[in-house]
Coordinates of C-alpha atoms in Angstrom, one line a residue:
M1 CA 0.4 -62.7 80.7
T2 CA -0.8 -65.6 78.6
E3 CA -2.8 -65.1 75.5
I4 CA -5.8 -66.9 77.1
A5 CA -5.7 -64.4 80.0
R6 CA -5.3 -61.5 77.6
R7 CA -8.4 -62.6 75.7
A8 CA -10.4 -62.9 78.9
M9 CA -9.3 -59.4 80.0
A10 CA -10.2 -58.1 76.6
H11 CA -13.9 -58.7 77.3
R12 CA -13.7 -56.4 80.3
R13 CA -11.7 -53.5 78.7
A14 CA -13.3 -50.1 78.4
P15 CA -14.3 -49.0 74.9
S16 CA -11.7 -46.2 74.9
V17 CA -9.0 -48.9 75.2
R18 CA -10.5 -51.1 72.5
R19 CA -10.6 -48.1 70.1
T20 CA -6.8 -47.9 70.1
R21 CA -6.3 -51.4 68.8
V22 CA -6.9 -52.9 65.3
R23 CA -8.5 -56.1 66.4
R24 CA -10.2 -57.3 63.3
I25 CA -8.6 -56.8 59.9
V26 CA -8.6 -58.5 56.6
V27 CA -5.1 -58.8 55.2
I28 CA -4.5 -62.0 53.5
T29 CA -6.7 -62.8 50.6
A30 CA -5.8 -59.6 48.9
S31 CA -2.1 -60.6 49.3
V32 CA -2.5 -64.1 47.9
L33 CA -4.7 -63.0 45.0
A34 CA -2.4 -60.0 44.3
C35 CA 0.8 -62.1 44.1
V36 CA -0.6 -65.1 42.2
L37 CA -2.5 -62.9 39.7
A38 CA 0.5 -60.6 39.3
L39 CA 2.9 -63.5 38.8
G40 CA 0.6 -65.0 36.2
G41 CA 0.2 -61.8 34.4
G42 CA 3.6 -61.1 33.0
Y43 CA 7.3 -60.5 33.8
V44 CA 7.2 -63.9 35.5
A45 CA 10.9 -64.7 35.9
Y46 CA 11.9 -61.3 37.4
A47 CA 8.7 -61.0 39.5
Y48 CA 9.1 -64.6 40.9
L49 CA 12.7 -64.1 41.9
H50 CA 11.8 -60.7 43.5
F51 CA 8.9 -62.2 45.3
T52 CA 10.3 -65.5 46.6
T53 CA 13.4 -64.0 48.2
S54 CA 11.3 -62.3 50.8
V55 CA 8.5 -64.8 51.5
H56 CA 9.0 -66.6 54.8
K57 CA 8.6 -70.4 54.6
V58 CA 7.8 -72.3 57.8
E59 CA 9.0 -75.9 58.0
G60 CA 6.6 -78.3 59.9
A61 CA 3.4 -76.5 59.0
L62 CA 0.8 -78.7 57.4
P63 CA 3.0 -81.8 57.1
A64 CA 0.0 -84.0 56.3
A65 CA -0.7 -82.1 53.1
K66 CA 2.6 -83.0 51.4
H67 CA 0.9 -85.9 49.6
T68 CA -1.1 -83.3 47.8
A69 CA 1.5 -80.7 47.5
G70 CA 4.2 -83.0 46.2
P71 CA 7.9 -82.5 46.9
K72 CA 9.0 -79.4 48.6
G73 CA 8.8 -76.3 46.4
Q74 CA 6.2 -77.9 44.1
A75 CA 2.5 -77.2 43.8
A76 CA -0.2 -79.8 43.7
P77 CA -0.3 -81.9 40.5
K78 CA -2.1 -80.4 37.6
G79 CA -5.8 -81.1 37.6
V80 CA -6.2 -81.1 41.4
A81 CA -8.3 -78.6 43.3
Q82 CA -6.7 -76.9 46.3
N83 CA -7.8 -75.4 49.6
I84 CA -5.5 -72.7 50.9
L85 CA -6.1 -71.4 54.5
L86 CA -5.6 -67.6 54.6
I87 CA -4.9 -66.2 58.0
G88 CA -4.8 -62.6 59.1
D89 CA -3.7 -61.7 62.7
D90 CA -3.3 -58.6 64.8
Q91 CA 0.4 -58.9 65.3
R92 CA 2.5 -55.8 64.4
P93 CA 5.6 -56.7 62.4
Q94 CA 9.0 -55.8 63.9
G95 CA 10.4 -52.5 62.6
M96 CA 7.2 -50.6 62.1
T97 CA 7.7 -46.9 62.3
A98 CA 5.8 -44.3 64.3
A99 CA 4.4 -42.9 61.1
Q100 CA 3.1 -46.4 60.1
Y101 CA 1.4 -46.9 63.4
Q102 CA -0.3 -43.5 62.9
E103 CA -1.4 -44.3 59.4
L104 CA -2.8 -47.7 60.5
S105 CA -4.6 -46.1 63.4
T106 CA -3.1 -48.6 65.8
T107 CA -0.7 -48.7 68.7
P108 CA 2.8 -50.3 69.2
D109 CA 1.6 -52.8 71.8
G110 CA 2.5 -55.9 69.8
G111 CA -1.1 -56.8 69.0
S112 CA -2.4 -60.3 69.8
L113 CA -2.0 -63.8 68.5
N114 CA -5.7 -64.1 67.7
T115 CA -6.5 -64.8 64.0
D116 CA -9.3 -62.4 63.4
T117 CA -9.5 -63.2 59.6
M118 CA -9.8 -66.8 58.5
I119 CA -10.7 -67.6 54.9
V120 CA -10.4 -70.9 52.9
L121 CA -9.6 -70.1 49.3
H122 CA -10.9 -73.0 47.2
V123 CA -9.3 -73.1 43.8
V124 CA -10.9 -75.4 41.2
A125 CA -8.6 -77.8 39.3
D126 CA -8.4 -75.8 36.1
G127 CA -8.0 -72.5 37.9
S128 CA -11.0 -70.9 36.2
S129 CA -12.7 -69.9 39.5
A130 CA -11.9 -69.4 43.1
T131 CA -14.2 -69.2 46.1
M132 CA -13.3 -67.4 49.3
V133 CA -15.1 -69.0 52.2
S134 CA -15.1 -66.9 55.3
F135 CA -15.2 -68.2 58.9
P136 CA -16.4 -65.7 61.4
R137 CA -13.8 -65.2 64.1
D138 CA -16.3 -65.9 66.9
S139 CA -17.5 -69.2 65.5
Y140 CA -18.1 -71.6 68.4
V141 CA -16.1 -74.8 67.6
T142 CA -14.3 -77.7 69.2
I143 CA -10.6 -77.1 69.3
P144 CA -8.8 -80.5 69.6
G145 CA -7.3 -80.9 73.0
Y146 CA -8.9 -77.7 74.4
G147 CA -12.7 -78.2 74.1
K148 CA -15.2 -75.5 72.9
D149 CA -13.9 -72.0 72.2
K150 CA -14.0 -69.3 69.5
L151 CA -12.3 -70.3 66.3
N152 CA -9.9 -67.4 66.4
A153 CA -8.4 -68.8 69.6
A154 CA -7.1 -72.0 67.9
F155 CA -3.9 -70.5 66.5
A156 CA -3.0 -68.8 69.8
L157 CA -3.6 -72.0 71.8
G158 CA -1.3 -74.0 69.5
Y159 CA 1.3 -71.3 69.5
E160 CA 1.4 -70.7 73.2
H161 CA 1.5 -74.3 74.2
A162 CA 4.4 -75.2 71.8
S163 CA 8.0 -75.0 72.6
G164 CA 11.0 -74.3 70.4
T165 CA 11.8 -71.6 67.9
Q166 CA 9.4 -69.0 66.5
D167 CA 8.9 -71.1 63.4
Q168 CA 8.0 -74.2 65.5
K169 CA 5.5 -72.2 67.5
D170 CA 4.0 -70.7 64.3
A171 CA 3.8 -74.2 62.8
A172 CA 2.0 -75.5 65.9
G173 CA -0.5 -72.7 65.8
V174 CA -1.2 -73.2 62.1
N175 CA -1.6 -76.9 62.5
L176 CA -4.1 -76.6 65.3
L177 CA -6.1 -74.1 63.4
A178 CA -6.1 -76.1 60.2
T179 CA -7.0 -79.3 62.1
T180 CA -9.9 -77.5 63.8
I181 CA -11.3 -76.3 60.4
Q182 CA -10.7 -79.7 58.8
N183 CA -12.6 -81.4 61.6
L184 CA -15.4 -78.9 61.3
T185 CA -15.8 -79.0 57.5
G186 CA -14.3 -82.3 56.2
L187 CA -12.1 -80.3 53.9
Q188 CA -8.4 -81.0 53.4
I189 CA -6.3 -77.9 53.9
D190 CA -3.4 -78.1 51.5
H191 CA -1.5 -74.9 52.2
Y192 CA -1.7 -71.7 54.3
V193 CA -0.7 -68.1 54.0
K194 CA -0.4 -65.8 57.0
V195 CA 0.0 -62.0 56.8
S196 CA 0.2 -59.1 59.2
L197 CA -1.9 -55.9 59.1
L198 CA 1.0 -53.8 57.6
S199 CA 0.9 -56.0 54.4
F200 CA -2.8 -55.1 53.8
Y201 CA -2.0 -51.4 54.1
N202 CA 1.1 -51.6 51.8
I203 CA -0.8 -53.6 49.1
A204 CA -3.7 -51.1 49.1
K205 CA -1.2 -48.2 48.9
S206 CA 0.7 -49.8 46.0
L207 CA -2.5 -50.5 44.0
G208 CA -3.8 -47.0 44.4
P209 CA -7.5 -45.9 45.0
V210 CA -10.1 -48.7 45.2
Q211 CA -13.7 -47.9 44.4
V212 CA -16.5 -49.1 46.7
C213 CA -20.2 -48.4 46.9
L214 CA -22.3 -48.0 50.1
K215 CA -26.0 -48.1 50.5
N216 CA -25.9 -45.6 53.4
P217 CA -23.4 -43.0 54.7
V218 CA -21.1 -44.3 57.5
H219 CA -19.3 -42.4 60.2
D220 CA -17.7 -44.7 62.8
H221 CA -15.3 -43.3 65.4
F222 CA -14.1 -46.8 66.4
S223 CA -12.6 -47.6 62.9
G224 CA -12.3 -44.0 61.8
I225 CA -14.3 -44.5 58.6
N226 CA -16.3 -41.6 57.3
L227 CA -17.9 -42.1 53.8
P228 CA -21.0 -40.9 52.0
A229 CA -23.6 -43.1 50.4
G230 CA -22.8 -44.2 46.9
V231 CA -19.4 -44.7 45.2
S232 CA -16.2 -43.6 46.9
E233 CA -12.5 -44.0 46.1
L234 CA -10.5 -45.3 49.1
N235 CA -6.9 -44.6 49.9
A236 CA -4.9 -47.2 51.9
T237 CA -5.9 -45.8 55.3
Q238 CA -9.5 -45.7 54.3
A239 CA -9.3 -49.2 52.9
L240 CA -8.1 -50.5 56.3
Q241 CA -10.9 -48.6 58.1
F242 CA -13.5 -49.9 55.6
V243 CA -12.7 -53.6 56.2
R244 CA -12.5 -53.4 59.9
Q245 CA -15.7 -51.5 60.7
R246 CA -18.4 -53.4 62.6
H247 CA -19.9 -50.7 64.8
G248 CA -23.0 -49.1 63.3
L249 CA -23.6 -51.9 60.8
P250 CA -27.0 -53.6 60.9
N251 CA -25.5 -57.1 61.4
G252 CA -22.3 -56.2 63.2
D253 CA -19.5 -58.8 62.6
F254 CA -21.5 -60.5 59.9
D255 CA -21.7 -57.3 57.8
R256 CA -18.0 -56.8 58.4
V257 CA -17.4 -60.3 56.8
V258 CA -19.4 -59.1 53.8
R259 CA -17.3 -55.9 53.7
Q260 CA -14.1 -58.0 53.6
Q261 CA -15.4 -60.3 50.8
Y262 CA -16.6 -57.3 48.8
F263 CA -13.4 -55.3 49.1
L264 CA -11.2 -58.3 48.2
S265 CA -13.3 -59.1 45.2
V266 CA -13.1 -55.5 44.0
E267 CA -9.4 -55.3 44.6
A268 CA -8.7 -58.6 42.8
Q269 CA -10.6 -57.3 39.8
Q270 CA -8.4 -54.2 39.9
I271 CA -5.3 -56.4 40.0
L272 CA -6.6 -58.3 36.9
S273 CA -7.1 -55.1 35.0
A274 CA -4.7 -54.1 32.3
G275 CA -3.8 -51.0 34.3
T276 CA -1.9 -53.2 36.8
L277 CA -0.8 -56.3 34.8
L278 CA 0.5 -54.3 31.9
N279 CA 2.3 -51.7 34.0
P280 CA 5.7 -53.1 35.0
V281 CA 6.3 -50.3 37.6
K282 CA 2.9 -50.8 39.3
L283 CA 3.2 -54.6 39.1
N284 CA 6.6 -54.5 40.7
N285 CA 5.3 -52.3 43.5
V286 CA 2.4 -54.6 44.2
I287 CA 4.7 -57.7 44.4
G288 CA 7.2 -55.8 46.5
A289 CA 4.5 -54.7 48.9
I290 CA 3.5 -58.3 49.5
G291 CA 6.5 -60.5 49.8
G292 CA 8.1 -59.2 53.0
S293 CA 4.9 -59.8 55.1
L294 CA 3.9 -63.2 53.9
E295 CA 4.4 -66.5 55.8
T296 CA 3.6 -69.8 54.1
D297 CA 4.1 -73.5 54.5
A298 CA 7.3 -74.9 52.8
G299 CA 5.3 -76.7 50.1
L300 CA 3.5 -73.8 48.6
N301 CA 4.9 -72.6 45.3
M302 CA 3.3 -69.3 44.4
L303 CA 4.5 -69.4 40.7
N304 CA 2.8 -72.8 40.1
L305 CA -0.4 -71.5 41.8
A306 CA -0.2 -68.4 39.6
M307 CA 0.0 -70.6 36.5
Q308 CA -3.0 -72.5 37.7
L309 CA -4.9 -69.3 38.1
K310 CA -3.8 -67.6 34.9
G311 CA -7.2 -68.0 33.3
L312 CA -9.0 -66.5 36.3
R313 CA -11.2 -63.5 35.6
G314 CA -13.1 -61.1 37.9
S315 CA -16.3 -63.0 37.3
G316 CA -14.7 -66.2 38.5
I317 CA -14.0 -64.9 42.0
H318 CA -16.8 -65.8 44.4
S319 CA -17.3 -65.2 48.1
A320 CA -19.3 -67.1 50.7
T321 CA -19.6 -67.4 54.5
I322 CA -20.2 -70.7 56.3
P323 CA -23.8 -71.3 57.2
L324 CA -24.9 -70.1 60.7
G325 CA -27.5 -71.5 63.0
N326 CA -30.8 -70.0 64.2
P327 CA -30.1 -68.1 66.4
S328 CA -26.8 -67.1 64.8
T329 CA -25.4 -65.9 68.1
S330 CA -25.6 -66.8 71.8
M331 CA -23.9 -66.1 75.1
V332 CA -21.7 -68.8 76.6
P333 CA -19.1 -68.9 79.5
L334 CA -15.5 -68.8 78.1
H335 CA -12.5 -68.5 80.5
G336 CA -14.7 -67.2 83.3
V337 CA -16.4 -64.5 81.2
Q338 CA -19.8 -64.6 79.4
S339 CA -19.0 -64.2 75.8
S340 CA -20.9 -63.8 72.5
V341 CA -20.3 -66.6 70.0
D342 CA -21.5 -67.4 66.5
N343 CA -23.4 -70.6 66.2
I344 CA -22.5 -72.7 63.1
D345 CA -25.2 -74.7 61.3
T346 CA -23.2 -78.0 61.4
A347 CA -26.0 -79.9 59.6
A348 CA -25.8 -77.6 56.6
L349 CA -22.0 -77.6 56.3
P350 CA -21.5 -80.8 54.2
D351 CA -23.9 -79.7 51.5
F352 CA -22.5 -76.2 51.6
F353 CA -19.0 -77.4 50.9
D354 CA -20.3 -79.9 48.3
T355 CA -21.6 -76.9 46.3
V356 CA -18.4 -75.0 46.7
N357 CA -16.4 -78.0 45.6
G358 CA -18.7 -78.7 42.6
E359 CA -19.9 -82.0 44.0
P360 CA -23.6 -83.2 44.2
T361 CA -25.4 -82.5 47.5
T362 CA -26.8 -85.2 49.7
A363 CA -30.3 -84.6 48.3
Q364 CA -29.0 -84.9 44.8
R365 CA -27.1 -88.2 45.6
V366 CA -30.2 -89.6 47.2
A367 CA -32.4 -88.6 44.2
A368 CA -29.9 -90.4 41.9
A369 CA -29.7 -93.5 44.0
K370 CA -31.6 -96.8 43.3
P371 CA -33.7 -97.4 46.4
A372 CA -32.6 -100.4 48.6
A373 CA -35.0 -103.1 49.5
P374 CA -36.9 -102.2 52.7
G375 CA -35.9 -105.4 54.4
S376 CA -32.2 -104.4 54.1
V377 CA -32.8 -101.0 55.7
T378 CA -32.8 -100.1 59.4
V379 CA -34.7 -96.8 60.1
D380 CA -35.0 -94.9 63.4
V381 CA -37.6 -92.3 64.1
L382 CA -37.3 -89.4 66.6
N383 CA -40.3 -87.3 67.5
G384 CA -39.5 -83.6 67.1
A385 CA -43.2 -82.7 66.5
G386 CA -44.3 -82.7 70.2
T387 CA -47.2 -84.9 69.4
A388 CA -48.3 -88.0 71.3
H389 CA -47.1 -91.4 69.9
G390 CA -45.5 -89.7 66.8
S391 CA -42.4 -91.9 66.6
S392 CA -44.3 -95.0 67.7
D393 CA -46.9 -94.6 64.9
A394 CA -44.2 -93.8 62.3
L395 CA -42.1 -96.9 63.3
A396 CA -45.2 -99.1 63.1
T397 CA -45.8 -97.9 59.5
F398 CA -42.2 -98.5 58.5
K399 CA -42.3 -102.0 60.1
S400 CA -45.4 -102.9 58.2
L401 CA -43.6 -102.0 55.0
G402 CA -40.8 -104.5 55.8
F403 CA -38.2 -102.1 57.2
Q404 CA -36.0 -103.0 60.2
T405 CA -36.9 -100.5 63.0
G406 CA -35.4 -99.1 66.2
Q407 CA -37.1 -97.9 69.4
P408 CA -39.3 -94.8 69.6
A409 CA -37.6 -91.7 71.1
D410 CA -38.1 -88.0 71.4
A411 CA -36.0 -85.1 69.9
V412 CA -35.8 -81.4 70.4
M413 CA -38.8 -79.8 68.7
T414 CA -38.2 -78.8 65.1
K415 CA -40.4 -77.5 62.2
T416 CA -39.2 -79.6 59.3
T417 CA -39.4 -83.4 59.0
T418 CA -36.0 -84.5 58.0
I419 CA -34.3 -87.7 56.9
Y420 CA -30.7 -87.8 58.1
V421 CA -28.4 -89.8 55.9
P422 CA -25.2 -91.4 57.2
N423 CA -22.3 -91.3 54.7
G424 CA -22.8 -94.0 52.0
Q425 CA -26.4 -94.8 52.8
E426 CA -28.1 -92.9 50.0
A427 CA -29.8 -96.0 48.7
Q428 CA -31.3 -96.7 52.1
A429 CA -32.4 -93.1 52.4
K430 CA -34.1 -93.3 49.0
A431 CA -36.1 -96.3 50.2
V432 CA -37.3 -94.4 53.2
L433 CA -38.1 -91.2 51.1
Q434 CA -40.4 -93.3 48.9
Y435 CA -42.8 -93.6 51.9
L436 CA -42.2 -90.1 53.3
P437 CA -42.7 -87.8 50.4
G438 CA -41.6 -84.1 50.8
A439 CA -39.2 -84.8 53.7
T440 CA -36.0 -82.8 53.8
I441 CA -32.7 -84.6 53.3
A442 CA -29.6 -83.8 55.3
T443 CA -26.3 -85.6 55.9
T444 CA -24.8 -86.3 59.3
A445 CA -22.3 -88.5 61.0
Q446 CA -24.2 -88.4 64.2
Y447 CA -26.4 -91.4 63.4
T448 CA -25.3 -94.8 62.2
T449 CA -28.6 -95.6 60.5
V450 CA -31.1 -93.6 58.4
T451 CA -32.9 -91.5 61.0
V452 CA -36.2 -89.6 60.5
V453 CA -36.8 -86.6 62.8
L454 CA -40.5 -85.7 62.7
G455 CA -41.3 -82.0 62.6
T456 CA -44.3 -79.9 63.3
D457 CA -45.0 -79.8 59.6
G458 CA -47.1 -82.9 60.2
K459 CA -45.4 -85.2 57.6
M460 CA -45.7 -88.9 58.4
P461 CA -44.7 -92.1 56.5
S462 CA -47.4 -93.5 54.2
A463 CA -48.0 -97.2 53.6
T464 CA -48.4 -96.5 49.9
P465 CA -45.6 -94.9 48.0
P466 CA -46.5 -92.2 45.4
A467 CA -46.3 -93.2 41.8
A468 CA -43.2 -91.1 41.3
P469 CA -41.2 -90.3 44.4
P470 CA -40.5 -86.6 44.7
A471 CA -36.9 -85.3 44.7
A472 CA -35.4 -84.7 48.0
T473 CA -35.4 -81.1 49.2
A474 CA -32.4 -79.1 50.4
P475 CA -31.0 -79.8 53.9
A476 CA -32.5 -78.2 57.0
T477 CA -31.1 -74.9 58.1
T478 CA -30.6 -75.9 61.7
A479 CA -28.5 -78.6 63.3
P480 CA -30.1 -82.1 63.5
P481 CA -32.2 -82.5 66.7
A482 CA -31.1 -85.4 68.8
S483 CA -32.5 -87.3 71.7
T484 CA -29.7 -85.8 73.8
P485 CA -29.9 -82.0 73.4
A486 CA -26.1 -81.4 73.8
A487 CA -25.3 -83.8 70.9
T488 CA -23.4 -82.2 68.0
P489 CA -23.0 -84.1 64.7
A490 CA -19.4 -85.0 64.0
A491 CA -17.6 -83.6 61.0
P492 CA -17.9 -85.6 57.8
P493 CA -14.9 -87.6 56.8
A494 CA -12.1 -85.6 55.2
S495 CA -11.9 -86.0 51.4
T496 CA -10.0 -84.6 48.6
P497 CA -11.7 -81.6 47.0
A498 CA -13.4 -82.3 43.7
A499 CA -11.3 -82.0 40.6
T500 CA -14.2 -80.9 38.5
P501 CA -15.3 -77.3 38.9
A502 CA -18.9 -76.3 39.1
P503 CA -20.1 -74.9 35.8
S504 CA -21.3 -71.7 37.4
A505 CA -21.1 -69.8 40.7
P506 CA -21.8 -72.2 43.7
P507 CA -25.2 -71.6 45.2
G508 CA -25.0 -69.3 48.2
T509 CA -21.9 -67.5 46.9
S510 CA -21.6 -63.9 45.7
N511 CA -19.6 -62.2 43.0
Y512 CA -19.1 -58.6 44.0
S513 CA -18.2 -55.5 41.9
T514 CA -18.4 -51.8 42.3
A515 CA -21.9 -52.0 40.7
T516 CA -22.9 -53.7 43.9
C517 CA -23.7 -51.4 46.9
I518 CA -23.4 -52.9 50.4
N519 CA -24.0 -51.8 54.0

């Protein structure tokens, strides 16, 4: 049975069958942070030799990233930020014992190829901070060569349609997943790390109890978790149950993503503590628990990454989730079955990743630009307000001001009047903003000219600019309306992450500790 067929059947399985499988687990960020922080903390030569002999390197994975990674075995040049794709799947490593299956509350059925945990770890150039950006497994995306599907299907599709050795299949799966994320976000993926669920359990076991805090008591028979409200100390089995729970949480899968981010932040802070870094026995156990279950691209050098992150502190570890649309979920037909998917706010993605990378947002770039002369600017107007002659009236005003104008057209109704800015046209957008004060600014590759979408907020261009043009507001929280409802803005061009870190936590990110209580 192919993975595609297996996924289609999974939607029709009875709950009693689903309960026997660990389908959604966070396993990889803890591994990466554990090993790089441990390697950077002391006993480097011994620890590195002990670690690298067991890590599996996959040739052919992420070959396009070698210009950033440098020669094989070397990390990116100093002063360069990095994006590392962290992948957790549901496969069971060979050689798991019956006792391990029982401890992990799972079954020896081989698991699946679906990557149920996908996180991009963005490391700033000087290593002083790292942001874990989570991608919900059900994110509805375009997978190159396969059309629309859930993001967690990308690796499986690449793997199953490749021929050759196990490594060649793994490389194909990783490359398709990385390409899908790069097309969606505009980020460059420099490296990847993939881990099985057994690694997560072993790391948690080697670290010892981890403290978490819950707002409310939980008792979920699907994951097996049973905890009171307040602070609890989790053993390895409870840790696995904690990060995989989604039933009984107010926001389901989205709260589970928060659980994962929270646990990883708390665990990373425990690794950074003197109790781990200055304890050679415990440090050795942590490194030993990780190595045998890690798979990476051939260019990733963990020691160099550890050295880059040697100044990282718990307060420098941030978490975020890609922005979702409104509504955040919907039902779509996938492989002959109606399936729930997560809708991504594609219009908000560029500014979201600008803040993560420490770069100015589109609104900030427009505010800083010198306005172009109206005669050099072509502006289009779409009517998303539902009013009569809205785009015609707005275009007439712009034309009277000397702008080049397009033809009036309608758009899907929207609340917020928005100026959409093609890449590199900030000066042209600034000229339009002078006559449309208070409009929201957003970036997109969908339009080739500066495009105004009128909203029900009633904003219209004025023939007289204000004495001091207002600063542009933040981007809209929904995808840009288009004259064709099915249109989806293309991903922004790929670019190298900023080399200058943000001075503080990026907006929209969280820094968790045990002082924080979550659902």
